[in-house]
Short mmCIF file of C-alpha atoms in Angstrom, two decimals:
data_model
loop_
_atom_site.label_atom_id
_atom_site.label_comp_id
_atom_site.label_asym_id
_atom_site.label_seq_id
_atom_site.Cartn_x
_atom_site.Cartn_y
_atom_site.Cartn_z
CA MET A 1 -2.46 16.82 49.16
CA SER A 2 -5.55 18.41 48.67
CA ILE A 3 -8.71 17.84 48.70
CA ASP A 4 -9.49 18.18 45.29
CA SER A 5 -6.47 15.91 43.95
CA LEU A 6 -8.44 13.52 45.62
CA HIS A 7 -11.21 13.70 42.80
CA LYS A 8 -7.97 11.76 40.80
CA LEU A 9 -6.69 8.78 42.65
CA ASP A 10 -8.42 5.89 40.93
CA GLY A 11 -10.84 7.86 39.09
CA GLY A 12 -12.40 9.17 42.03
CA LEU A 13 -12.92 6.25 44.10
CA VAL A 14 -11.03 7.65 46.74
CA ASP A 15 -13.22 10.95 47.59
CA ARG A 16 -16.16 8.64 47.31
CA LEU A 17 -14.88 6.19 50.15
CA ARG A 18 -13.97 9.69 51.83
CA LEU A 19 -16.94 11.60 51.70
CA PHE A 20 -18.88 8.38 52.21
CA ASN A 21 -16.86 8.03 55.99
CA LEU A 22 -17.33 11.14 56.17
CA ASN A 23 -21.41 11.22 56.08
CA ALA A 24 -21.83 8.47 58.03
CA PHE A 25 -19.14 9.37 60.97
CA HIS A 26 -20.35 12.65 61.01
CA LYS A 27 -22.54 11.90 63.63
CA PHE A 28 -19.59 11.56 66.54
CA ALA A 29 -18.02 14.98 64.62
CA PRO A 30 -20.27 17.58 67.70
CA VAL A 31 -18.30 15.29 70.24
CA LEU A 32 -15.23 14.46 69.63
CA LEU A 33 -14.90 18.22 68.65
CA GLY A 34 -16.01 18.12 71.64
CA TYR A 35 -19.06 20.70 71.67
CA THR A 36 -23.26 20.03 71.52
CA MET A 37 -25.64 22.90 70.29
CA ASP A 38 -26.22 23.24 74.09
CA MET A 39 -22.80 24.31 75.85
CA PRO A 40 -19.08 23.71 74.68
CA PHE A 41 -17.33 20.60 76.35
CA ALA A 42 -14.11 22.19 78.28
CA PHE A 43 -11.45 21.40 76.61
CA GLY A 44 -12.87 19.18 73.89
CA ARG A 45 -13.47 16.69 76.20
CA ILE A 46 -17.07 15.38 76.80
CA PRO A 47 -17.94 16.77 80.67
CA PHE A 48 -17.62 12.82 82.38
CA GLU A 49 -16.85 12.44 86.55
CA PRO A 50 -15.22 8.52 86.31
CA HIS A 51 -15.32 6.47 89.27
CA PRO A 52 -12.01 6.28 90.58
CA SER A 53 -11.90 2.72 89.50
CA ASP A 54 -12.91 3.29 85.70
CA VAL A 55 -11.31 1.81 83.36
CA PHE A 56 -10.45 3.15 79.61
CA LEU A 57 -9.15 0.90 77.00
CA VAL A 58 -7.30 2.65 74.74
CA GLY A 59 -6.26 1.68 70.76
CA VAL A 60 -6.43 3.28 67.82
CA MET A 61 -8.94 1.41 64.68
CA GLY A 62 -7.38 -1.48 63.79
CA SER A 63 -5.68 -2.37 67.04
CA GLY A 64 -7.23 -5.01 67.89
CA ILE A 65 -9.15 -3.12 70.29
CA THR A 66 -11.74 -5.81 70.08
CA MET A 67 -9.83 -8.02 71.06
CA LEU A 68 -8.92 -6.52 74.74
CA THR A 69 -12.43 -5.53 75.11
CA GLN A 70 -13.52 -8.38 74.85
CA VAL A 71 -10.88 -9.90 77.54
CA ALA A 72 -11.92 -6.69 79.65
CA HIS A 73 -15.43 -7.81 79.81
CA GLY A 74 -14.86 -11.28 79.96
CA LEU A 75 -12.25 -10.95 83.00
CA ARG A 76 -14.42 -8.70 85.61
CA SER A 77 -18.10 -11.02 84.23
CA LYS A 78 -16.34 -13.83 85.41
CA GLY A 79 -17.10 -14.90 81.13
CA ASP A 80 -20.56 -13.83 80.90
CA MET A 81 -21.28 -13.55 77.13
CA SER A 82 -24.91 -11.85 77.54
CA PHE A 83 -25.07 -8.99 74.97
CA ASP A 84 -26.44 -8.92 71.28
CA ASP A 85 -23.53 -6.64 71.17
CA ILE A 86 -19.86 -6.06 73.12
CA ASN A 87 -20.31 -1.96 72.51
CA GLU A 88 -23.86 -2.65 74.77
CA VAL A 89 -22.07 -3.07 77.74
CA VAL A 90 -18.65 -1.39 76.93
CA PRO A 91 -19.49 2.15 75.80
CA TRP A 92 -17.41 2.95 72.83
CA PHE A 93 -17.19 6.42 74.83
CA HIS A 94 -17.63 9.17 72.04
CA ALA A 95 -20.68 7.14 70.80
CA ALA A 96 -22.16 6.16 73.18
CA GLN A 97 -24.43 9.55 72.97
CA ILE A 98 -25.95 9.10 69.75
CA CYS A 99 -26.34 5.29 71.27
CA GLY A 100 -28.93 6.48 73.59
CA GLN A 101 -26.47 5.29 76.87
CA ASP A 102 -25.82 6.43 80.24
CA LEU A 103 -22.02 7.67 81.32
CA ASP A 104 -22.41 8.14 84.01
CA ALA A 105 -25.05 5.26 84.87
CA LEU A 106 -23.44 1.70 86.72
CA GLN A 107 -23.48 -0.70 84.25
CA PRO A 108 -23.72 -4.41 84.82
CA TYR A 109 -19.98 -5.85 86.38
CA LYS A 110 -17.26 -3.93 87.74
CA PRO A 111 -14.76 -1.81 87.67
CA ARG A 112 -16.66 0.23 84.84
CA LEU A 113 -15.23 -0.65 80.91
CA PHE A 114 -15.14 2.10 78.37
CA LYS A 115 -13.41 1.26 74.79
CA THR A 116 -12.58 4.70 73.14
CA HIS A 117 -9.99 5.74 69.96
CA GLN A 118 -9.67 9.22 70.45
CA LEU A 119 -5.83 10.97 71.88
CA HIS A 120 -5.10 11.73 76.02
CA GLU A 121 -6.66 15.98 75.39
CA LYS A 122 -9.92 14.33 74.49
CA LEU A 123 -10.51 11.63 77.86
CA PRO A 124 -10.67 12.26 81.64
CA GLU A 125 -7.98 13.19 83.66
CA ASP A 126 -8.86 10.61 85.97
CA ALA A 127 -8.73 6.99 85.51
CA LYS A 128 -7.39 3.98 84.50
CA PHE A 129 -5.86 3.17 81.19
CA VAL A 130 -5.55 0.29 79.45
CA VAL A 131 -3.43 1.48 75.79
CA LEU A 132 -2.87 -1.22 72.82
CA PHE A 133 -0.26 -0.98 70.53
CA ARG A 134 0.35 -2.65 67.13
CA ASP A 135 2.89 -3.12 64.77
CA PRO A 136 1.75 0.42 62.60
CA ARG A 137 2.29 -1.92 58.99
CA LYS A 138 -0.39 -4.16 60.06
CA ILE A 139 -2.75 -1.25 62.24
CA PHE A 140 -2.60 -0.08 58.61
CA LEU A 141 -3.25 -3.31 56.90
CA THR A 142 -6.47 -3.74 58.62
CA ARG A 143 -7.83 -0.53 58.11
CA TYR A 144 -7.32 -0.72 54.68
CA ARG A 145 -9.24 -4.79 54.44
CA ARG A 146 -11.85 -2.79 56.32
CA TYR A 147 -12.00 0.42 54.17
CA CYS A 148 -11.98 -0.63 50.96
CA ASN A 149 -12.50 -5.05 50.53
CA SER A 150 -15.21 -5.40 53.04
CA SER A 151 -18.97 -5.01 52.97
CA TRP A 152 -17.78 -1.33 54.59
CA THR A 153 -16.78 -0.75 51.05
CA ASP A 154 -20.84 -2.56 49.64
CA TYR A 155 -22.27 0.27 51.12
CA ALA A 156 -19.71 2.89 49.96
CA ARG A 157 -21.10 1.63 46.53
CA VAL A 158 -17.06 1.51 45.66
CA PRO A 159 -16.15 -2.37 44.27
CA ARG A 160 -13.76 -4.44 46.54
CA GLY A 161 -9.89 -3.48 45.66
CA ALA A 162 -10.59 -0.83 43.36
CA ILE A 163 -8.87 1.38 45.46
CA SER A 164 -4.29 0.83 45.87
CA LEU A 165 -2.72 0.69 49.23
CA GLU A 166 -1.37 3.41 47.30
CA ASN A 167 -4.31 5.59 47.36
CA PHE A 168 -5.85 5.08 50.63
CA ALA A 169 -2.62 6.45 52.52
CA VAL A 170 -2.57 8.79 50.48
CA GLY A 171 -6.25 9.68 50.32
CA ILE A 172 -6.89 8.47 54.44
CA PHE A 173 -4.00 9.35 55.89
CA GLY A 174 -2.01 12.34 54.40
CA HIS A 175 -2.68 14.17 57.62
CA GLU A 176 -0.68 14.49 61.44
CA SER A 177 -1.73 14.61 64.68
CA GLY A 178 -0.83 14.78 67.84
CA ASN A 179 -0.66 14.22 71.73
CA GLU A 180 0.40 14.77 75.03
CA VAL A 181 2.33 12.22 76.95
CA TRP A 182 0.46 10.17 79.21
CA LYS A 183 0.32 10.98 82.98
CA PHE A 184 -1.85 8.77 84.45
CA ILE A 185 -1.93 5.49 85.79
CA ARG A 186 -2.23 3.28 83.23
CA LEU A 187 -1.25 0.31 81.46
CA PHE A 188 0.49 -0.38 78.24
CA LEU A 189 -0.23 -3.61 75.86
CA ALA A 190 1.11 -4.81 72.36
CA PHE A 191 -1.28 -6.33 70.45
CA GLU A 192 1.44 -8.93 69.04
CA ASP A 193 2.35 -10.07 72.96
CA LEU A 194 -1.72 -10.32 73.59
CA VAL A 195 -2.54 -12.44 70.58
CA GLU A 196 1.10 -15.00 71.11
CA GLN A 197 1.31 -14.36 74.81
CA PRO A 198 -2.17 -14.50 76.08
CA GLU A 199 -2.39 -16.29 79.05
CA ASP A 200 1.27 -13.54 80.49
CA GLN A 201 -1.34 -10.96 79.07
CA ILE A 202 -4.84 -11.18 80.43
CA ARG A 203 -3.13 -12.46 83.52
CA ARG A 204 -1.25 -8.65 83.07
CA ILE A 205 -4.70 -7.02 82.50
CA GLY A 206 -6.94 -9.39 84.99
CA LYS A 207 -3.91 -7.46 87.52
CA PHE A 208 -3.97 -3.99 86.39
CA ILE A 209 -8.32 -3.82 86.02
CA SER A 210 -9.49 -5.46 89.20
CA PRO A 211 -9.69 -3.42 91.64
CA HIS A 212 -8.44 -6.06 94.62
CA GLY A 213 -5.06 -6.36 91.90
CA ARG A 214 -5.96 -10.01 91.58
CA LEU A 215 -8.97 -12.57 90.27
CA SER A 216 -9.65 -16.42 90.09
CA GLU A 217 -7.61 -18.84 87.49
CA ASP A 218 -11.15 -19.77 86.66
CA VAL A 219 -11.14 -15.97 85.54
CA LEU A 220 -7.51 -15.51 83.39
CA THR A 221 -9.13 -19.27 81.86
CA VAL A 222 -12.96 -18.56 81.12
CA ALA A 223 -10.78 -14.61 79.60
CA GLN A 224 -8.61 -15.90 77.31
CA ASN A 225 -11.27 -18.79 75.72
CA GLN A 226 -13.41 -16.20 74.82
CA SER A 227 -10.71 -13.98 73.20
CA THR A 228 -9.41 -16.42 71.10
CA ARG A 229 -9.76 -15.44 66.99
CA LYS A 230 -12.08 -18.87 66.69
CA PHE A 231 -13.94 -17.77 69.57
CA MET A 232 -14.88 -14.26 68.94
CA GLN A 233 -15.03 -15.35 64.48
CA GLU A 234 -18.14 -18.44 66.07
CA HIS A 235 -19.25 -15.25 67.93
CA ILE A 236 -19.28 -12.53 65.70
CA SER A 237 -22.96 -10.92 65.62
CA GLN A 238 -21.16 -9.70 68.69
CA PHE A 239 -18.94 -7.81 68.11
CA ASP A 240 -19.59 -6.57 64.62
CA ASP A 241 -20.54 -3.03 66.31
CA HIS A 242 -24.01 -3.01 65.13
CA PHE A 243 -25.38 -1.69 68.38
CA VAL A 244 -23.37 1.07 67.22
CA LEU A 245 -23.89 1.44 63.57
CA LYS A 246 -27.07 0.90 63.41
CA HIS A 247 -27.11 5.02 64.34
CA LEU A 248 -24.94 6.31 61.65
CA LYS A 249 -27.15 7.51 58.53
CA PRO A 250 -25.38 5.30 56.02
CA PHE A 251 -26.75 2.18 57.87
CA GLU A 252 -30.11 3.79 58.82
CA GLU A 253 -32.12 1.61 56.20
CA VAL A 254 -30.01 -1.58 56.50
CA PRO A 255 -31.94 -4.68 57.42
CA LEU A 256 -30.49 -5.99 60.72
CA GLU A 257 -30.19 -9.89 59.40
CA PHE A 258 -27.19 -8.04 56.83
CA MET A 259 -26.08 -6.53 58.71
CA ASN A 260 -24.95 -9.26 60.77
CA LEU A 261 -23.40 -10.16 57.76
CA LYS A 262 -20.79 -8.22 57.73
CA LEU A 263 -17.79 -10.45 58.68
CA GLY A 264 -15.70 -9.87 56.04
CA VAL A 265 -15.10 -5.74 58.22
CA HIS A 266 -14.28 -6.75 61.45
CA ALA A 267 -12.49 -10.58 61.36
CA ALA A 268 -9.53 -9.31 60.41
CA VAL A 269 -9.55 -7.11 63.27
CA LEU A 270 -10.14 -9.42 65.94
#
């Protein structure tokens, strides 16, 4: 479907949401496309030399990447919750620059963790990767709730629920993308397994990201307890991405206390 045709969907609301999203994420564009004002990035990759122990947490938006991030951070930190937003301690790789974070800096705990939604071709060649999968139907519904029936929708000045599932699919996902085969050290996870078999899956993650291949039972228990849906919803302000969103133009004038009420945006994604 052409961009012009979007004007006709749901009275133009699909196009309004599309333009809002483009405006919200325009600061990411130079990084994701692989260039800055000074120097293009080689092959679209950010100039970055990973440590051998660095771990990238990879999943598309809506796959449950926030929960995976909390699990991995809990495992390496023994449950340290002394952060305001989890993106402060586990940098969102392609947003770190606009958030004033130095990707090369040491992190409070080892291994260094980085969260990303990007394809293999945009990521460093030498690193560890935990790749999260989820039923694509659930991902679609999660994205629909986030963009079409939450406070994100309010920011876009689109009535909640006014955009149909069908038109959201046409207007937002009407494109194709590809990826190369993952050739690196990797751990593949399914979100459903992480939710239904948390003890086994968290143990797998711990063994994979630990430089020594092992973690104590106490650490594994803390990571499991602090990554439940109930726990994360009780601490929702630490997982609502406000650390990143406040740098995006549409949110610059939103009061902080209002930003912290975005329960509808993320609760369904955890």
